[in-house]
Amino acid sequence: LRKDSGLRKSRSSTNKSTVAFFTLLFAALFIAFTVFAVLYLRSRTGFCNFAEEEESDKVKPLNCTVVPTPGRQGIWDHYRLPTSLVPINYQLVLWPRFHPESPESTFTGDVNITFQCKNATDVILLHSEQIEVTVVELVRFEIGTEAPQILEVWRSSLYSYLVINLNETLTENSIYVLRISFSGVIGNSTGGFNVDIYIKTVYFHSCFRSVITTQMEPTYARTVFPCFDEPSFKATFDIHLIYLPNYVALSNINNSFLGLGGGGGSHLKLF
């Protein structure tokens, strides 16, 4: 009887430990699931939402889908760009995601536009057409100074403007850097980023070859990357082209550098 009583006590103790263990395990899983759900909902509702957040010295980029907004009146109703902002330099990265067998090929890119503010303004106007802008960020060129925050980014379709509204005016004679990420479709027209198919014949053997070309004049640069697309807004360019190793990159610029970049064994060429 004593042995049986001891065995029962041992089993009872083991059962209580097992129940306690699984209770704690389920509680931990429930807490983890609740935290994950809250974070997920917060990330979904916070996308492109300018709710109050903790202040930070780091300028946060605006991730937003740019859509046309008709009916609004302002400086974007004029055919010519205002002269309050003048571009200095473009650091342009282009990556054509081209596949000959694909019916539609795309490209992605990033551009850093260094510009000077000639007259105080709280609106930045750029030309942008047939491309999707995904990220916009504004920083001040001078170290230790802050740039105005971006309130809204939208598209005025009348003259192909990308409109960037700021919470305060840019400082006159100051220099800023506008960083934009974008994507587009490689077309088959005569302007912008295009693909052409030709037939190459070697010793009576013919095959189809593809060539991707760019034609920026007179107003096709805006279909490749956001820019001040008018002849009077001249600036210097640093162009980085990422492409697959089985392709060759050519340019009418003599000085170039070939390296590796972009992942997947792709090449990076600087012009």
JSON list of N, CA and C in Angstrom, two decimals, residues 5-44:
[
{"chain": "A", "resi": 5, "resn": "SER", "atom": "N", "xyz": [0.78, 4.03, -2.88]},
{"chain": "A", "resi": 5, "resn": "SER", "atom": "CA", "xyz": [0.50, 5.42, -2.53]},
{"chain": "A", "resi": 5, "resn": "SER", "atom": "C", "xyz": [1.60, 6.34, -3.01]},
{"chain": "A", "resi": 6, "resn": "GLY", "atom": "N", "xyz": [2.84, 5.89, -2.87]},
{"chain": "A", "resi": 6, "resn": "GLY", "atom": "CA", "xyz": [3.97, 6.70, -3.35]},
{"chain": "A", "resi": 6, "resn": "GLY", "atom": "C", "xyz": [3.95, 6.84, -4.85]},
{"chain": "A", "resi": 7, "resn": "LEU", "atom": "N", "xyz": [3.56, 5.76, -5.54]},
{"chain": "A", "resi": 7, "resn": "LEU", "atom": "CA", "xyz": [3.49, 5.80, -7.01]},
{"chain": "A", "resi": 7, "resn": "LEU", "atom": "C", "xyz": [2.42, 6.78, -7.46]},
{"chain": "A", "resi": 8, "resn": "ARG", "atom": "N", "xyz": [1.27, 6.78, -6.73]},
{"chain": "A", "resi": 8, "resn": "ARG", "atom": "CA", "xyz": [0.21, 7.72, -7.08]},
{"chain": "A", "resi": 8, "resn": "ARG", "atom": "C", "xyz": [0.65, 9.16, -6.88]},
{"chain": "A", "resi": 9, "resn": "LYS", "atom": "N", "xyz": [1.34, 9.39, -5.77]},
{"chain": "A", "resi": 9, "resn": "LYS", "atom": "CA", "xyz": [1.84, 10.75, -5.52]},
{"chain": "A", "resi": 9, "resn": "LYS", "atom": "C", "xyz": [2.82, 11.18, -6.61]},
{"chain": "A", "resi": 10, "resn": "SER", "atom": "N", "xyz": [3.66, 10.25, -7.04]},
{"chain": "A", "resi": 10, "resn": "SER", "atom": "CA", "xyz": [4.64, 10.57, -8.09]},
{"chain": "A", "resi": 10, "resn": "SER", "atom": "C", "xyz": [3.94, 10.90, -9.39]},
{"chain": "A", "resi": 11, "resn": "ARG", "atom": "N", "xyz": [2.92, 10.08, -9.74]},
{"chain": "A", "resi": 11, "resn": "ARG", "atom": "CA", "xyz": [2.19, 10.35, -10.98]},
{"chain": "A", "resi": 11, "resn": "ARG", "atom": "C", "xyz": [1.43, 11.67, -10.90]},
{"chain": "A", "resi": 12, "resn": "SER", "atom": "N", "xyz": [0.84, 11.93, -9.74]},
{"chain": "A", "resi": 12, "resn": "SER", "atom": "CA", "xyz": [0.11, 13.18, -9.56]},
{"chain": "A", "resi": 12, "resn": "SER", "atom": "C", "xyz": [1.03, 14.38, -9.71]},
{"chain": "A", "resi": 13, "resn": "SER", "atom": "N", "xyz": [2.23, 14.27, -9.14]},
{"chain": "A", "resi": 13, "resn": "SER", "atom": "CA", "xyz": [3.20, 15.36, -9.25]},
{"chain": "A", "resi": 13, "resn": "SER", "atom": "C", "xyz": [3.64, 15.56, -10.69]},
{"chain": "A", "resi": 14, "resn": "THR", "atom": "N", "xyz": [3.84, 14.41, -11.39]},
{"chain": "A", "resi": 14, "resn": "THR", "atom": "CA", "xyz": [4.25, 14.50, -12.80]},
{"chain": "A", "resi": 14, "resn": "THR", "atom": "C", "xyz": [3.17, 15.14, -13.65]},
{"chain": "A", "resi": 15, "resn": "ASN", "atom": "N", "xyz": [1.90, 14.76, -13.41]},
{"chain": "A", "resi": 15, "resn": "ASN", "atom": "CA", "xyz": [0.79, 15.33, -14.17]},
{"chain": "A", "resi": 15, "resn": "ASN", "atom": "C", "xyz": [0.67, 16.83, -13.93]},
{"chain": "A", "resi": 16, "resn": "LYS", "atom": "N", "xyz": [0.84, 17.25, -12.67]},
{"chain": "A", "resi": 16, "resn": "LYS", "atom": "CA", "xyz": [0.76, 18.67, -12.37]},
{"chain": "A", "resi": 16, "resn": "LYS", "atom": "C", "xyz": [1.88, 19.45, -13.06]},
{"chain": "A", "resi": 17, "resn": "SER", "atom": "N", "xyz": [3.08, 18.86, -13.09]},
{"chain": "A", "resi": 17, "resn": "SER", "atom": "CA", "xyz": [4.21, 19.52, -13.77]},
{"chain": "A", "resi": 17, "resn": "SER", "atom": "C", "xyz": [3.94, 19.64, -15.27]},
{"chain": "A", "resi": 18, "resn": "THR", "atom": "N", "xyz": [3.38, 18.55, -15.84]},
{"chain": "A", "resi": 18, "resn": "THR", "atom": "CA", "xyz": [3.09, 18.58, -17.29]},
{"chain": "A", "resi": 18, "resn": "THR", "atom": "C", "xyz": [2.04, 19.63, -17.61]},
{"chain": "A", "resi": 19, "resn": "VAL", "atom": "N", "xyz": [0.99, 19.68, -16.79]},
{"chain": "A", "resi": 19, "resn": "VAL", "atom": "CA", "xyz": [-0.07, 20.68, -17.01]},
{"chain": "A", "resi": 19, "resn": "VAL", "atom": "C", "xyz": [0.49, 22.09, -16.88]},
{"chain": "A", "resi": 20, "resn": "ALA", "atom": "N", "xyz": [1.33, 22.32, -15.88]},
{"chain": "A", "resi": 20, "resn": "ALA", "atom": "CA", "xyz": [1.92, 23.64, -15.69]},
{"chain": "A", "resi": 20, "resn": "ALA", "atom": "C", "xyz": [2.81, 24.02, -16.87]},
{"chain": "A", "resi": 21, "resn": "PHE", "atom": "N", "xyz": [3.58, 23.05, -17.37]},
{"chain": "A", "resi": 21, "resn": "PHE", "atom": "CA", "xyz": [4.47, 23.31, -18.51]},
{"chain": "A", "resi": 21, "resn": "PHE", "atom": "C", "xyz": [3.68, 23.73, -19.74]},
{"chain": "A", "resi": 22, "resn": "PHE", "atom": "N", "xyz": [2.64, 22.95, -20.07]},
{"chain": "A", "resi": 22, "resn": "PHE", "atom": "CA", "xyz": [1.86, 23.27, -21.27]},
{"chain": "A", "resi": 22, "resn": "PHE", "atom": "C", "xyz": [1.06, 24.56, -21.09]},
{"chain": "A", "resi": 23, "resn": "THR", "atom": "N", "xyz": [0.65, 24.84, -19.85]},
{"chain": "A", "resi": 23, "resn": "THR", "atom": "CA", "xyz": [-0.05, 26.10, -19.60]},
{"chain": "A", "resi": 23, "resn": "THR", "atom": "C", "xyz": [0.86, 27.29, -19.88]},
{"chain": "A", "resi": 24, "resn": "LEU", "atom": "N", "xyz": [2.10, 27.22, -19.37]},
{"chain": "A", "resi": 24, "resn": "LEU", "atom": "CA", "xyz": [3.06, 28.29, -19.63]},
{"chain": "A", "resi": 24, "resn": "LEU", "atom": "C", "xyz": [3.40, 28.39, -21.11]},
{"chain": "A", "resi": 25, "resn": "LEU", "atom": "N", "xyz": [3.52, 27.23, -21.78]},
{"chain": "A", "resi": 25, "resn": "LEU", "atom": "CA", "xyz": [3.84, 27.22, -23.21]},
{"chain": "A", "resi": 25, "resn": "LEU", "atom": "C", "xyz": [2.75, 27.90, -24.02]},
{"chain": "A", "resi": 26, "resn": "PHE", "atom": "N", "xyz": [1.49, 27.54, -23.75]},
{"chain": "A", "resi": 26, "resn": "PHE", "atom": "CA", "xyz": [0.39, 28.16, -24.48]},
{"chain": "A", "resi": 26, "resn": "PHE", "atom": "C", "xyz": [0.29, 29.64, -24.19]},
{"chain": "A", "resi": 27, "resn": "ALA", "atom": "N", "xyz": [0.57, 30.02, -22.94]},
{"chain": "A", "resi": 27, "resn": "ALA", "atom": "CA", "xyz": [0.53, 31.44, -22.59]},
{"chain": "A", "resi": 27, "resn": "ALA", "atom": "C", "xyz": [1.59, 32.22, -23.35]},
{"chain": "A", "resi": 28, "resn": "ALA", "atom": "N", "xyz": [2.80, 31.64, -23.44]},
{"chain": "A", "resi": 28, "resn": "ALA", "atom": "CA", "xyz": [3.88, 32.31, -24.18]},
{"chain": "A", "resi": 28, "resn": "ALA", "atom": "C", "xyz": [3.54, 32.42, -25.66]},
{"chain": "A", "resi": 29, "resn": "LEU", "atom": "N", "xyz": [2.98, 31.36, -26.23]},
{"chain": "A", "resi": 29, "resn": "LEU", "atom": "CA", "xyz": [2.59, 31.40, -27.64]},
{"chain": "A", "resi": 29, "resn": "LEU", "atom": "C", "xyz": [1.49, 32.42, -27.89]},
{"chain": "A", "resi": 30, "resn": "PHE", "atom": "N", "xyz": [0.55, 32.51, -26.97]},
{"chain": "A", "resi": 30, "resn": "PHE", "atom": "CA", "xyz": [-0.54, 33.48, -27.11]},
{"chain": "A", "resi": 30, "resn": "PHE", "atom": "C", "xyz": [-0.01, 34.90, -27.07]},
{"chain": "A", "resi": 31, "resn": "ILE", "atom": "N", "xyz": [0.92, 35.17, -26.13]},
{"chain": "A", "resi": 31, "resn": "ILE", "atom": "CA", "xyz": [1.50, 36.51, -26.03]},
{"chain": "A", "resi": 31, "resn": "ILE", "atom": "C", "xyz": [2.28, 36.85, -27.29]},
{"chain": "A", "resi": 32, "resn": "ALA", "atom": "N", "xyz": [3.08, 35.89, -27.78]},
{"chain": "A", "resi": 32, "resn": "ALA", "atom": "CA", "xyz": [3.86, 36.13, -28.99]},
{"chain": "A", "resi": 32, "resn": "ALA", "atom": "C", "xyz": [2.95, 36.40, -30.18]},
{"chain": "A", "resi": 33, "resn": "PHE", "atom": "N", "xyz": [1.87, 35.63, -30.30]},
{"chain": "A", "resi": 33, "resn": "PHE", "atom": "CA", "xyz": [0.94, 35.83, -31.41]},
{"chain": "A", "resi": 33, "resn": "PHE", "atom": "C", "xyz": [0.27, 37.19, -31.31]},
{"chain": "A", "resi": 34, "resn": "THR", "atom": "N", "xyz": [-0.10, 37.60, -30.10]},
{"chain": "A", "resi": 34, "resn": "THR", "atom": "CA", "xyz": [-0.74, 38.90, -29.91]},
{"chain": "A", "resi": 34, "resn": "THR", "atom": "C", "xyz": [0.19, 40.04, -30.30]},
{"chain": "A", "resi": 35, "resn": "VAL", "atom": "N", "xyz": [1.45, 39.96, -29.87]},
{"chain": "A", "resi": 35, "resn": "VAL", "atom": "CA", "xyz": [2.44, 41.00, -30.21]},
{"chain": "A", "resi": 35, "resn": "VAL", "atom": "C", "xyz": [2.64, 41.06, -31.71]},
{"chain": "A", "resi": 36, "resn": "PHE", "atom": "N", "xyz": [2.77, 39.89, -32.35]},
{"chain": "A", "resi": 36, "resn": "PHE", "atom": "CA", "xyz": [2.96, 39.85, -33.80]},
{"chain": "A", "resi": 36, "resn": "PHE", "atom": "C", "xyz": [1.77, 40.46, -34.53]},
{"chain": "A", "resi": 37, "resn": "ALA", "atom": "N", "xyz": [0.56, 40.16, -34.07]},
{"chain": "A", "resi": 37, "resn": "ALA", "atom": "CA", "xyz": [-0.64, 40.70, -34.72]},
{"chain": "A", "resi": 37, "resn": "ALA", "atom": "C", "xyz": [-0.70, 42.21, -34.58]},
{"chain": "A", "resi": 38, "resn": "VAL", "atom": "N", "xyz": [-0.36, 42.72, -33.39]},
{"chain": "A", "resi": 38, "resn": "VAL", "atom": "CA", "xyz": [-0.37, 44.17, -33.18]},
{"chain": "A", "resi": 38, "resn": "VAL", "atom": "C", "xyz": [0.64, 44.86, -34.07]},
{"chain": "A", "resi": 39, "resn": "LEU", "atom": "N", "xyz": [1.86, 44.30, -34.15]},
{"chain": "A", "resi": 39, "resn": "LEU", "atom": "CA", "xyz": [2.89, 44.89, -35.00]},
{"chain": "A", "resi": 39, "resn": "LEU", "atom": "C", "xyz": [2.49, 44.85, -36.46]},
{"chain": "A", "resi": 40, "resn": "TYR", "atom": "N", "xyz": [1.88, 43.74, -36.87]},
{"chain": "A", "resi": 40, "resn": "TYR", "atom": "CA", "xyz": [1.47, 43.61, -38.27]},
{"chain": "A", "resi": 40, "resn": "TYR", "atom": "C", "xyz": [0.41, 44.65, -38.62]},
{"chain": "A", "resi": 41, "resn": "LEU", "atom": "N", "xyz": [-0.61, 44.78, -37.75]},
{"chain": "A", "resi": 41, "resn": "LEU", "atom": "CA", "xyz": [-1.66, 45.76, -38.01]},
{"chain": "A", "resi": 41, "resn": "LEU", "atom": "C", "xyz": [-1.12, 47.17, -37.99]},
{"chain": "A", "resi": 42, "resn": "ARG", "atom": "N", "xyz": [-0.17, 47.42, -37.10]},
{"chain": "A", "resi": 42, "resn": "ARG", "atom": "CA", "xyz": [0.42, 48.76, -37.02]},
{"chain": "A", "resi": 42, "resn": "ARG", "atom": "C", "xyz": [1.19, 49.08, -38.28]},
{"chain": "A", "resi": 43, "resn": "SER", "atom": "N", "xyz": [1.93, 48.09, -38.81]},
{"chain": "A", "resi": 43, "resn": "SER", "atom": "CA", "xyz": [2.68, 48.32, -40.04]},
{"chain": "A", "resi": 43, "resn": "SER", "atom": "C", "xyz": [1.76, 48.53, -41.22]},
{"chain": "A", "resi": 44, "resn": "ARG", "atom": "N", "xyz": [0.61, 47.83, -41.24]},
{"chain": "A", "resi": 44, "resn": "ARG", "atom": "CA", "xyz": [-0.33, 47.98, -42.35]},
{"chain": "A", "resi": 44, "resn": "ARG", "atom": "C", "xyz": [-1.03, 49.33, -42.30]}
]
